[in-house]
């Protein structure tokens, strides 16, 4: 599942972090279409507006389908065929869609076959592990490492505190009120069976696109047909995570405390790996002053050398066993 995320970058920070190489090898930054509708938060929940990457061809028909734009969209898909005049009247939970059944459900199959694929961006997502009637939240994200780049200019632009955003596969749609009014763009996050690295926390996880090839092909609906794109929908192991305070349980709590690592038995800040320290340093640091020329001063998660080695997930203090149904229990708990 994926029911809560952290997205702490401002609109311009999101744009810079999403730099990529186009088909001609040029460094590009996706432009925002509605940045005014996005606001950062350490505690994002369904029905909030969040940053999403799209193929530019969805908004500009004459553009290349390989070019990218940023759009703030409502989390929780409202299908185009929805007939009510208020999206809050949607009776079904559409914040997530299961990869194994999405082609059987009209709300997801229709947009997917029309190429309405998107990439949902976040620092990471929260998941809750259940044990003895208690739920312990964890923060899950890409391992934070210094990225390799293609050329000297990229290295000079690099910010050592730069963070790699989590890139989750999604489906979006556009709903128009039956009585007229502004169109509403909304999305759902595709989920898959949990990989071994996170199955101790929960039995499902978002479908995460690991690397720019996966991101690019998922977005490029004109060149990459649905069945080929679906090959990128699978569990991945390249994740890091740590336990966090239950302060995140209340979605109204929007502070960096939501992602601070804790010691499970003493509920105090614990020693964490280098990957987790880099995540914390990046999230809690003040924004750097921008240069007058407006050029980005760090390299992108999408611009990496082909030979860049992949880091595995950080070790967790306690390993847990997975339950067949519902949320998995902790190691010291009996499976139910």
mmCIF file of C-alpha atoms in Angstrom:
data_model
loop_
_atom_site.group_PDB
_atom_site.id
_atom_site.type_symbol
_atom_site.label_atom_id
_atom_site.label_comp_id
_atom_site.label_asym_id
_atom_site.label_seq_id
_atom_site.Cartn_x
_atom_site.Cartn_y
_atom_site.Cartn_z
ATOM 1 C CA UNK A 1 0.000 0.000 0.000
ATOM 2 C CA UNK A 2 0.915 3.669 -0.090
ATOM 3 C CA UNK A 3 -1.330 5.982 1.900
ATOM 4 C CA UNK A 4 1.046 8.685 3.099
ATOM 5 C CA UNK A 5 4.126 10.370 1.638
ATOM 6 C CA UNK A 6 6.600 13.162 2.387
ATOM 7 C CA UNK A 7 7.321 15.798 -0.280
ATOM 8 C CA UNK A 8 9.425 18.513 1.329
ATOM 9 C CA UNK A 9 10.888 20.261 -1.735
ATOM 10 C CA UNK A 10 9.359 23.468 -2.994
ATOM 11 C CA UNK A 11 8.145 23.740 -6.578
ATOM 12 C CA UNK A 12 11.465 24.946 -7.990
ATOM 13 C CA UNK A 13 13.387 22.314 -6.045
ATOM 14 C CA UNK A 14 11.182 19.614 -7.531
ATOM 15 C CA UNK A 15 11.847 20.961 -11.021
ATOM 16 C CA UNK A 16 15.619 20.956 -10.482
ATOM 17 C CA UNK A 17 15.661 17.480 -8.962
ATOM 18 C CA UNK A 18 13.838 16.113 -12.025
ATOM 19 C CA UNK A 19 16.444 17.157 -14.593
ATOM 20 C CA UNK A 20 16.914 14.566 -17.330
ATOM 21 C CA UNK A 21 18.490 13.985 -20.754
ATOM 22 C CA UNK A 22 16.222 14.258 -23.787
ATOM 23 C CA UNK A 23 16.502 12.077 -26.893
ATOM 24 C CA UNK A 24 19.308 14.294 -28.213
ATOM 25 C CA UNK A 25 21.265 14.038 -24.962
ATOM 26 C CA UNK A 26 20.501 17.591 -23.889
ATOM 27 C CA UNK A 27 20.041 18.402 -20.215
ATOM 28 C CA UNK A 28 16.431 19.431 -19.608
ATOM 29 C CA UNK A 29 14.263 20.490 -16.680
ATOM 30 C CA UNK A 30 10.521 19.841 -16.798
ATOM 31 C CA UNK A 31 8.419 22.968 -16.491
ATOM 32 C CA UNK A 32 5.487 23.319 -14.126
ATOM 33 C CA UNK A 33 1.985 23.748 -15.512
ATOM 34 C CA UNK A 34 0.316 24.713 -12.213
ATOM 35 C CA UNK A 35 2.955 25.166 -9.516
ATOM 36 C CA UNK A 36 0.575 27.431 -7.575
ATOM 37 C CA UNK A 37 -1.535 24.379 -6.688
ATOM 38 C CA UNK A 38 1.341 22.532 -5.034
ATOM 39 C CA UNK A 39 2.681 22.992 -1.515
ATOM 40 C CA UNK A 40 5.344 20.840 0.188
ATOM 41 C CA UNK A 41 4.619 18.774 3.286
ATOM 42 C CA UNK A 42 6.261 16.103 5.414
ATOM 43 C CA UNK A 43 2.869 14.418 5.720
ATOM 44 C CA UNK A 44 0.897 14.146 2.472
ATOM 45 C CA UNK A 45 -2.302 12.105 2.395
ATOM 46 C CA UNK A 46 -4.939 11.227 -0.244
ATOM 47 C CA UNK A 47 -6.952 14.173 -1.627
ATOM 48 C CA UNK A 48 -3.899 16.440 -1.331
ATOM 49 C CA UNK A 49 -2.186 17.897 -4.418
ATOM 50 C CA UNK A 50 1.163 16.347 -5.228
ATOM 51 C CA UNK A 51 3.896 16.699 -7.888
ATOM 52 C CA UNK A 52 3.497 14.354 -10.851
ATOM 53 C CA UNK A 53 5.585 13.908 -14.001
ATOM 54 C CA UNK A 54 3.779 13.532 -17.346
ATOM 55 C CA UNK A 55 4.714 13.277 -20.984
ATOM 56 C CA UNK A 56 4.502 16.809 -22.366
ATOM 57 C CA UNK A 57 2.363 15.495 -25.221
ATOM 58 C CA UNK A 58 -0.555 15.131 -22.807
ATOM 59 C CA UNK A 59 -0.736 18.921 -22.452
ATOM 60 C CA UNK A 60 0.806 20.055 -25.753
ATOM 61 C CA UNK A 61 -0.233 17.779 -28.613
ATOM 62 C CA UNK A 62 2.587 18.901 -30.930
ATOM 63 C CA UNK A 63 5.300 18.146 -28.357
ATOM 64 C CA UNK A 64 7.485 15.061 -28.246
ATOM 65 C CA UNK A 65 6.078 12.300 -26.039
ATOM 66 C CA UNK A 66 9.554 11.871 -24.523
ATOM 67 C CA UNK A 67 9.573 15.419 -23.078
ATOM 68 C CA UNK A 68 8.316 15.883 -19.513
ATOM 69 C CA UNK A 69 6.205 18.369 -17.577
ATOM 70 C CA UNK A 70 5.288 18.738 -13.912
ATOM 71 C CA UNK A 71 1.662 18.923 -12.820
ATOM 72 C CA UNK A 72 0.158 19.191 -9.343
ATOM 73 C CA UNK A 73 -2.597 16.552 -9.198
ATOM 74 C CA UNK A 74 -5.131 15.373 -6.657
ATOM 75 C CA UNK A 75 -4.205 12.071 -5.024
ATOM 76 C CA UNK A 76 -7.131 9.679 -5.554
ATOM 77 C CA UNK A 77 -8.242 9.103 -9.135
ATOM 78 C CA UNK A 78 -11.592 10.523 -10.242
ATOM 79 C CA UNK A 79 -12.425 8.780 -13.557
ATOM 80 C CA UNK A 80 -13.593 10.823 -16.525
ATOM 81 C CA UNK A 81 -16.908 8.944 -16.553
ATOM 82 C CA UNK A 82 -17.816 9.949 -12.950
ATOM 83 C CA UNK A 83 -21.268 11.568 -13.166
ATOM 84 C CA UNK A 84 -21.621 13.302 -9.797
ATOM 85 C CA UNK A 85 -21.006 17.035 -9.483
ATOM 86 C CA UNK A 86 -18.660 16.681 -6.489
ATOM 87 C CA UNK A 87 -15.544 14.434 -6.555
ATOM 88 C CA UNK A 88 -15.856 13.886 -2.795
ATOM 89 C CA UNK A 89 -18.931 11.768 -3.576
ATOM 90 C CA UNK A 90 -16.691 9.099 -5.095
ATOM 91 C CA UNK A 91 -17.626 5.974 -3.128
ATOM 92 C CA UNK A 92 -14.467 3.989 -3.811
ATOM 93 C CA UNK A 93 -10.932 4.425 -2.522
ATOM 94 C CA UNK A 94 -8.791 5.109 -5.595
ATOM 95 C CA UNK A 95 -5.579 6.303 -3.950
ATOM 96 C CA UNK A 96 -3.962 2.950 -4.838
ATOM 97 C CA UNK A 97 -4.652 0.385 -7.545
ATOM 98 C CA UNK A 98 -3.396 -3.198 -7.497
ATOM 99 C CA UNK A 99 -1.256 -4.177 -10.464
ATOM 100 C CA UNK A 100 -2.844 -7.628 -10.615
ATOM 101 C CA UNK A 101 -6.426 -6.327 -11.005
ATOM 102 C CA UNK A 102 -6.083 -2.866 -12.591
ATOM 103 C CA UNK A 103 -6.836 -4.190 -16.088
ATOM 104 C CA UNK A 104 -10.134 -5.564 -14.765
ATOM 105 C CA UNK A 105 -11.382 -2.248 -13.350
ATOM 106 C CA UNK A 106 -12.861 0.398 -15.645
ATOM 107 C CA UNK A 107 -11.518 3.285 -13.527
ATOM 108 C CA UNK A 108 -7.934 2.198 -14.247
ATOM 109 C CA UNK A 109 -8.092 0.162 -17.453
ATOM 110 C CA UNK A 110 -9.590 2.991 -19.515
ATOM 111 C CA UNK A 111 -6.959 5.644 -18.681
ATOM 112 C CA UNK A 112 -4.123 3.103 -18.849
ATOM 113 C CA UNK A 113 -5.041 1.961 -22.362
ATOM 114 C CA UNK A 114 -5.212 5.628 -23.409
ATOM 115 C CA UNK A 115 -1.625 6.131 -22.290
ATOM 116 C CA UNK A 116 -2.416 8.170 -19.188
ATOM 117 C CA UNK A 117 0.683 7.047 -17.316
ATOM 118 C CA UNK A 118 2.401 9.299 -14.780
ATOM 119 C CA UNK A 119 5.230 9.268 -12.239
ATOM 120 C CA UNK A 120 4.372 10.342 -8.699
ATOM 121 C CA UNK A 121 7.242 12.096 -6.889
ATOM 122 C CA UNK A 122 8.073 12.042 -3.170
ATOM 123 C CA UNK A 123 10.979 12.075 -0.741
ATOM 124 C CA UNK A 124 9.631 8.733 0.422
ATOM 125 C CA UNK A 125 6.494 7.050 1.713
ATOM 126 C CA UNK A 126 5.284 5.859 5.101
ATOM 127 C CA UNK A 127 4.141 2.367 5.935
ATOM 128 C CA UNK A 128 2.820 0.911 9.186
ATOM 129 C CA UNK A 129 3.868 -2.416 10.691
ATOM 130 C CA UNK A 130 1.343 -4.020 13.031
ATOM 131 C CA UNK A 131 2.213 -5.907 16.218
ATOM 132 C CA UNK A 132 0.134 -6.638 19.336
ATOM 133 C CA UNK A 133 -2.533 -4.177 18.277
ATOM 134 C CA UNK A 134 0.023 -1.385 17.812
ATOM 135 C CA UNK A 135 1.137 0.142 14.526
ATOM 136 C CA UNK A 136 4.740 1.274 14.079
ATOM 137 C CA UNK A 137 5.353 3.703 11.186
ATOM 138 C CA UNK A 138 8.416 3.449 8.920
ATOM 139 C CA UNK A 139 9.768 5.896 6.351
ATOM 140 C CA UNK A 140 10.841 4.218 3.072
ATOM 141 C CA UNK A 141 12.930 5.882 0.353
ATOM 142 C CA UNK A 142 15.739 5.451 -2.186
ATOM 143 C CA UNK A 143 19.208 5.041 -0.625
ATOM 144 C CA UNK A 144 20.863 8.463 -0.589
ATOM 145 C CA UNK A 145 24.254 8.391 -2.316
ATOM 146 C CA UNK A 146 26.467 10.792 -4.241
ATOM 147 C CA UNK A 147 25.368 10.395 -7.847
ATOM 148 C CA UNK A 148 27.762 9.845 -10.748
ATOM 149 C CA UNK A 149 27.276 12.097 -13.755
ATOM 150 C CA UNK A 150 28.175 12.170 -17.436
ATOM 151 C CA UNK A 151 30.434 15.202 -17.743
ATOM 152 C CA UNK A 152 32.363 17.908 -15.956
ATOM 153 C CA UNK A 153 29.601 20.514 -16.154
ATOM 154 C CA UNK A 154 27.260 18.169 -14.274
ATOM 155 C CA UNK A 155 29.866 17.589 -11.570
ATOM 156 C CA UNK A 156 30.359 21.345 -11.135
ATOM 157 C CA UNK A 157 26.578 21.759 -10.771
ATOM 158 C CA UNK A 158 26.323 18.993 -8.195
ATOM 159 C CA UNK A 159 25.061 19.804 -4.719
ATOM 160 C CA UNK A 160 26.493 17.161 -2.316
ATOM 161 C CA UNK A 161 23.345 17.447 -0.205
ATOM 162 C CA UNK A 162 21.094 16.717 -3.204
ATOM 163 C CA UNK A 163 18.461 14.040 -2.655
ATOM 164 C CA UNK A 164 17.103 11.365 -4.959
ATOM 165 C CA UNK A 165 13.322 11.518 -5.163
ATOM 166 C CA UNK A 166 11.230 8.381 -5.055
ATOM 167 C CA UNK A 167 9.551 7.788 -8.436
ATOM 168 C CA UNK A 168 6.311 5.795 -8.235
ATOM 169 C CA UNK A 169 4.312 4.548 -11.218
ATOM 170 C CA UNK A 170 0.799 5.964 -11.447
ATOM 171 C CA UNK A 171 -2.250 6.320 -13.659
ATOM 172 C CA UNK A 172 -4.056 9.637 -14.071
ATOM 173 C CA UNK A 173 -7.311 10.877 -15.541
ATOM 174 C CA UNK A 174 -9.084 14.166 -16.187
ATOM 175 C CA UNK A 175 -12.610 14.701 -14.823
ATOM 176 C CA UNK A 176 -14.791 17.594 -15.922
ATOM 177 C CA UNK A 177 -17.746 18.686 -13.746
ATOM 178 C CA UNK A 178 -21.030 17.811 -15.524
ATOM 179 C CA UNK A 179 -22.336 21.362 -14.987
ATOM 180 C CA UNK A 180 -19.151 23.013 -16.195
ATOM 181 C CA UNK A 181 -16.143 24.302 -14.338
ATOM 182 C CA UNK A 182 -12.426 23.643 -14.065
ATOM 183 C CA UNK A 183 -11.188 20.182 -15.046
ATOM 184 C CA UNK A 184 -9.705 18.084 -12.248
ATOM 185 C CA UNK A 185 -6.559 16.037 -12.842
ATOM 186 C CA UNK A 186 -6.110 13.179 -10.376
ATOM 187 C CA UNK A 187 -4.026 10.033 -10.036
ATOM 188 C CA UNK A 188 -3.677 6.660 -8.371
ATOM 189 C CA UNK A 189 -0.458 4.904 -7.328
ATOM 190 C CA UNK A 190 0.028 1.365 -8.639
ATOM 191 C CA UNK A 191 0.914 -1.198 -5.966
ATOM 192 C CA UNK A 192 2.622 -4.592 -6.175
ATOM 193 C CA UNK A 193 3.584 -7.423 -3.833
ATOM 194 C CA UNK A 194 6.266 -6.228 -1.433
ATOM 195 C CA UNK A 195 9.896 -7.016 -2.194
ATOM 196 C CA UNK A 196 11.928 -8.996 0.315
ATOM 197 C CA UNK A 197 13.541 -5.835 1.678
ATOM 198 C CA UNK A 198 10.250 -4.275 2.839
ATOM 199 C CA UNK A 199 7.967 -7.316 3.240
ATOM 200 C CA UNK A 200 8.799 -7.339 6.954
ATOM 201 C CA UNK A 201 6.901 -4.041 7.230
ATOM 202 C CA UNK A 202 3.956 -4.626 4.890
ATOM 203 C CA UNK A 203 2.920 -7.189 2.283
ATOM 204 C CA UNK A 204 2.441 -4.573 -0.472
ATOM 205 C CA UNK A 205 4.413 -1.606 -1.787
ATOM 206 C CA UNK A 206 4.187 1.067 -4.519
ATOM 207 C CA UNK A 207 5.426 0.136 -7.986
ATOM 208 C CA UNK A 208 8.681 2.103 -7.953
ATOM 209 C CA UNK A 209 10.497 3.024 -11.166
ATOM 210 C CA UNK A 210 14.198 2.648 -10.400
ATOM 211 C CA UNK A 211 16.239 4.719 -12.848
ATOM 212 C CA UNK A 212 15.670 7.089 -15.735
ATOM 213 C CA UNK A 213 15.135 4.368 -18.333
ATOM 214 C CA UNK A 214 12.155 3.044 -16.397
ATOM 215 C CA UNK A 215 10.810 6.564 -15.771
ATOM 216 C CA UNK A 216 11.202 7.588 -19.405
ATOM 217 C CA UNK A 217 9.592 4.487 -20.868
ATOM 218 C CA UNK A 218 6.694 4.591 -18.423
ATOM 219 C CA UNK A 219 5.980 8.202 -19.413
ATOM 220 C CA UNK A 220 6.492 7.830 -23.180
ATOM 221 C CA UNK A 221 3.048 6.518 -24.076
ATOM 222 C CA UNK A 222 3.384 7.310 -27.799
ATOM 223 C CA UNK A 223 6.481 5.157 -28.317
ATOM 224 C CA UNK A 224 6.107 2.538 -25.577
ATOM 225 C CA UNK A 225 2.868 0.495 -25.762
ATOM 226 C CA UNK A 226 1.017 -0.449 -22.588
ATOM 227 C CA UNK A 227 2.143 -4.079 -22.438
ATOM 228 C CA UNK A 228 5.799 -3.119 -22.802
ATOM 229 C CA UNK A 229 5.484 -0.379 -20.171
ATOM 230 C CA UNK A 230 3.910 -2.842 -17.733
ATOM 231 C CA UNK A 231 7.204 -4.783 -17.659
ATOM 232 C CA UNK A 232 8.488 -2.037 -15.345
ATOM 233 C CA UNK A 233 5.720 -2.697 -12.813
ATOM 234 C CA UNK A 234 7.346 -5.013 -10.294
ATOM 235 C CA UNK A 235 8.839 -4.979 -6.772
ATOM 236 C CA UNK A 236 12.347 -3.560 -6.298
ATOM 237 C CA UNK A 237 14.932 -4.147 -3.568
ATOM 238 C CA UNK A 238 16.829 -0.867 -3.891
ATOM 239 C CA UNK A 239 15.237 0.829 -0.873
ATOM 240 C CA UNK A 240 16.256 2.147 2.535
ATOM 241 C CA UNK A 241 13.981 2.627 5.550
ATOM 242 C CA UNK A 242 13.891 3.421 9.244
ATOM 243 C CA UNK A 243 11.274 3.593 12.038
ATOM 244 C CA UNK A 244 9.783 7.002 12.793
ATOM 245 C CA UNK A 245 7.640 8.584 15.479
ATOM 246 C CA UNK A 246 3.886 7.986 15.627
ATOM 247 C CA UNK A 247 3.531 11.763 15.282
ATOM 248 C CA UNK A 248 3.108 10.989 11.574
ATOM 249 C CA UNK A 249 -0.097 9.084 12.304
ATOM 250 C CA UNK A 250 -2.015 12.371 12.373
ATOM 251 C CA UNK A 251 -1.941 13.833 8.865
ATOM 252 C CA UNK A 252 -2.241 17.344 10.326
ATOM 253 C CA UNK A 253 1.263 17.036 11.780
ATOM 254 C CA UNK A 254 3.571 18.591 9.198
ATOM 255 C CA UNK A 255 7.059 18.803 10.700
ATOM 256 C CA UNK A 256 10.438 17.188 10.032
ATOM 257 C CA UNK A 257 9.832 15.098 13.162
ATOM 258 C CA UNK A 258 7.716 12.882 10.917
ATOM 259 C CA UNK A 259 10.812 11.489 9.171
ATOM 260 C CA UNK A 260 13.393 11.555 12.007
ATOM 261 C CA UNK A 261 14.710 8.030 12.789
ATOM 262 C CA UNK A 262 13.859 6.721 16.257
ATOM 263 C CA UNK A 263 15.047 3.936 18.554
ATOM 264 C CA UNK A 264 12.069 1.599 18.848
ATOM 265 C CA UNK A 265 12.449 0.677 22.502
ATOM 266 C CA UNK A 266 13.467 4.095 23.884
ATOM 267 C CA UNK A 267 11.680 6.331 21.326
ATOM 268 C CA UNK A 268 14.704 8.524 20.948
ATOM 269 C CA UNK A 269 16.862 9.462 18.001
ATOM 270 C CA UNK A 270 19.126 6.565 17.085
ATOM 271 C CA UNK A 271 22.395 6.097 15.248
ATOM 272 C CA UNK A 272 21.578 5.514 11.616
ATOM 273 C CA UNK A 273 23.411 4.573 8.438
ATOM 274 C CA UNK A 274 25.132 7.016 6.100
ATOM 275 C CA UNK A 275 22.200 6.758 3.681
ATOM 276 C CA UNK A 276 19.714 7.723 6.371
ATOM 277 C CA UNK A 277 21.957 10.555 7.592
ATOM 278 C CA UNK A 278 22.144 11.995 4.078
ATOM 279 C CA UNK A 279 18.355 11.882 3.850
ATOM 280 C CA UNK A 280 18.005 13.697 7.182
ATOM 281 C CA UNK A 281 20.640 16.324 6.371
ATOM 282 C CA UNK A 282 18.938 17.086 3.071
ATOM 283 C CA UNK A 283 15.410 17.257 4.463
ATOM 284 C CA UNK A 284 16.236 19.462 7.442
ATOM 285 C CA UNK A 285 18.704 21.851 5.782
ATOM 286 C CA UNK A 286 17.655 25.353 4.767
ATOM 287 C CA UNK A 287 17.189 25.948 1.013
ATOM 288 C CA UNK A 288 20.316 27.179 -0.686
ATOM 289 C CA UNK A 289 20.339 30.684 -2.119
ATOM 290 C CA UNK A 290 19.768 30.611 -5.856
ATOM 291 C CA UNK A 291 22.262 32.165 -8.232
ATOM 292 C CA UNK A 292 21.176 35.204 -10.216
ATOM 293 C CA UNK A 293 21.257 33.308 -13.508
ATOM 294 C CA UNK A 294 18.634 30.882 -12.217
ATOM 295 C CA UNK A 295 20.622 27.822 -13.338
ATOM 296 C CA UNK A 296 20.401 24.642 -11.245
ATOM 297 C CA UNK A 297 23.282 24.024 -8.886
ATOM 298 C CA UNK A 298 22.965 20.272 -8.444
ATOM 299 C CA UNK A 299 22.792 17.215 -10.625
ATOM 300 C CA UNK A 300 19.659 15.208 -11.116
ATOM 301 C CA UNK A 301 18.670 11.755 -9.929
ATOM 302 C CA UNK A 302 17.874 11.044 -13.584
ATOM 303 C CA UNK A 303 21.385 11.884 -14.868
ATOM 304 C CA UNK A 304 23.653 9.019 -13.907
ATOM 305 C CA UNK A 305 26.528 7.162 -15.534
ATOM 306 C CA UNK A 306 25.603 3.753 -16.855
ATOM 307 C CA UNK A 307 28.315 2.206 -14.703
ATOM 308 C CA UNK A 308 27.035 3.750 -11.480
ATOM 309 C CA UNK A 309 26.888 1.051 -8.828
ATOM 310 C CA UNK A 310 23.566 0.519 -7.078
ATOM 311 C CA UNK A 311 23.368 0.690 -3.314
ATOM 312 C CA UNK A 312 21.227 -1.813 -1.491
ATOM 313 C CA UNK A 313 18.799 -1.024 1.330
ATOM 314 C CA UNK A 314 20.132 -0.040 4.722
ATOM 315 C CA UNK A 315 20.022 -2.575 7.535
ATOM 316 C CA UNK A 316 17.099 -2.286 9.927
ATOM 317 C CA UNK A 317 17.473 -2.864 13.669
ATOM 318 C CA UNK A 318 14.801 -5.548 13.812
ATOM 319 C CA UNK A 319 13.777 -7.932 10.986
ATOM 320 C CA UNK A 320 10.071 -8.870 10.885
ATOM 321 C CA UNK A 321 8.127 -11.758 9.403
ATOM 322 C CA UNK A 322 5.271 -11.287 6.938
ATOM 323 C CA UNK A 323 1.630 -12.337 7.403
ATOM 324 C CA UNK A 324 -0.388 -13.739 4.528
ATOM 325 C CA UNK A 325 -3.352 -11.390 5.103
ATOM 326 C CA UNK A 326 -3.485 -7.805 6.355
ATOM 327 C CA UNK A 327 -0.408 -6.099 7.765
ATOM 328 C CA UNK A 328 2.648 -8.250 8.738
ATOM 329 C CA UNK A 329 3.571 -8.848 12.363
ATOM 330 C CA UNK A 330 6.885 -8.034 13.976
ATOM 331 C CA UNK A 331 9.415 -10.766 14.556
ATOM 332 C CA UNK A 332 8.601 -11.212 18.229
ATOM 333 C CA UNK A 333 4.898 -11.541 17.437
ATOM 334 C CA UNK A 334 3.157 -14.667 16.320
ATOM 335 C CA UNK A 335 1.697 -14.647 12.845
ATOM 336 C CA UNK A 336 -2.086 -14.372 12.884
#
